[in-house]
XYZ file of C-alpha atoms in Angstrom:
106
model
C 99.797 80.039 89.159
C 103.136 79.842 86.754
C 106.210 80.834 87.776
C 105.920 83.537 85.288
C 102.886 84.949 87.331
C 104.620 84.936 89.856
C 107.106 86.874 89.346
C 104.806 89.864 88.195
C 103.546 92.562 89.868
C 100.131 91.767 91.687
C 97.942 93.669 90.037
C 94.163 92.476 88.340
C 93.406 93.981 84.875
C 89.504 94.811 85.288
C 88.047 95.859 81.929
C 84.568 95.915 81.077
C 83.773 95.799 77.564
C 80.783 96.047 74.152
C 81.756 95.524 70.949
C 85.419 96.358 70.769
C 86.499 93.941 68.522
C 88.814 96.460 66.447
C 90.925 96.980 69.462
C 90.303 94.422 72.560
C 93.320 92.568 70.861
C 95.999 95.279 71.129
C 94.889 96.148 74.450
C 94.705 92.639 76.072
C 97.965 91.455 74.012
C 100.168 94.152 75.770
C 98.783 93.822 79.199
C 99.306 90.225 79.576
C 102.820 89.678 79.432
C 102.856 92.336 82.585
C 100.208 91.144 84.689
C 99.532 87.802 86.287
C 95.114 88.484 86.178
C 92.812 89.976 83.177
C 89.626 90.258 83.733
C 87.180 91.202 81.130
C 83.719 91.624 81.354
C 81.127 92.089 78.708
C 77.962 93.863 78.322
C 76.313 92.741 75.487
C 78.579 92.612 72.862
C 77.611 91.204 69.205
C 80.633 91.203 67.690
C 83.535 89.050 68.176
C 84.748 90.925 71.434
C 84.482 87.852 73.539
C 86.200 85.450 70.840
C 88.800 87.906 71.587
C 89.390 88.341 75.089
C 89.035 84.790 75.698
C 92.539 84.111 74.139
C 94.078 86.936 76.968
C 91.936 86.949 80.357
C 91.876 84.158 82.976
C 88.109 85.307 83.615
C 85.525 86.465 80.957
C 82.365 87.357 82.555
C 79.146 88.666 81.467
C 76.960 91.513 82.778
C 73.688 92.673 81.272
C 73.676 96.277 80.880
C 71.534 97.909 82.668
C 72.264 101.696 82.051
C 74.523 102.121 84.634
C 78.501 102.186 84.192
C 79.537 101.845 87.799
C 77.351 98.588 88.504
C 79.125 97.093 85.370
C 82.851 98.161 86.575
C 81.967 97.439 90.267
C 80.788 93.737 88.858
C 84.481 92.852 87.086
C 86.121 94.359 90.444
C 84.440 91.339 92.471
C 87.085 89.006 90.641
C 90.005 90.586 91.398
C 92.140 88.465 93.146
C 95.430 90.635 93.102
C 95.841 93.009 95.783
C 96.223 95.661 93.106
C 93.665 96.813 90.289
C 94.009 98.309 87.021
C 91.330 99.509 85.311
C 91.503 100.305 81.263
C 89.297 100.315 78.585
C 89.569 98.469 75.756
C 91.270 101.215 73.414
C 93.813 102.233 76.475
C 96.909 100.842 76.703
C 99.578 101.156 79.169
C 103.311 101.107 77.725
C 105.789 98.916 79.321
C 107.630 101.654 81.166
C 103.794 102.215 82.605
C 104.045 98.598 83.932
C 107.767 99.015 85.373
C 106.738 102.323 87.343
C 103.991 100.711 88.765
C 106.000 97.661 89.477
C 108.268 99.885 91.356
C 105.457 101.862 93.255
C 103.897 98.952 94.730
């Protein structure tokens, strides 16, 4: 872990994903110069989603969809290794002052 990371707050970024190449960027861009994890896990994207996220999350996983949402967000939550977890999806993003409060809540 950097020093950087370690100096952040210890939360995971858990994000499951499918074909959100027109905003994955944005998303994963402003998250990772708050967090110390991204995780991102795909369902079956065909575009280039996971070209994407693997210049932003330390783990890109894959999970074959199988019509249910929870299996698919309860799958990236098994590689959290922060003690915290934020979930977003690919077109949320959380502004800095977001990151601060939650900084100062934990």
């Amino acid at each position: 872990m950097s020093n950087i990371a370690q100096t952040l707050p210890p939360i995971s970024l858990c994000m499951i994903v499918r074909d959100e190449e027109h905003c994955i960027e944005r998303a994963l861009q402003s998250a990772r110069t708050h967090l110390p994890e991204i995780i991102v896990v795909d369902t079956g994207s065909v575009d280039r989603t996971t070209d994407l996220a693997k210049k932003y999350a330390d783990r890109l996983e894959f999970f074959e969809w199988i019509d249910d949402f929870a299996a698919a967000r309860n799958y990236s939550l098994e590689f959290a290794t922060q003690p915290w977890i934020l979930v977003l999806d690919a077109d949320e993003l959380m502004s800095p002052d977001g990151f601060m409060k939650a900084e100062e809540l934990i």
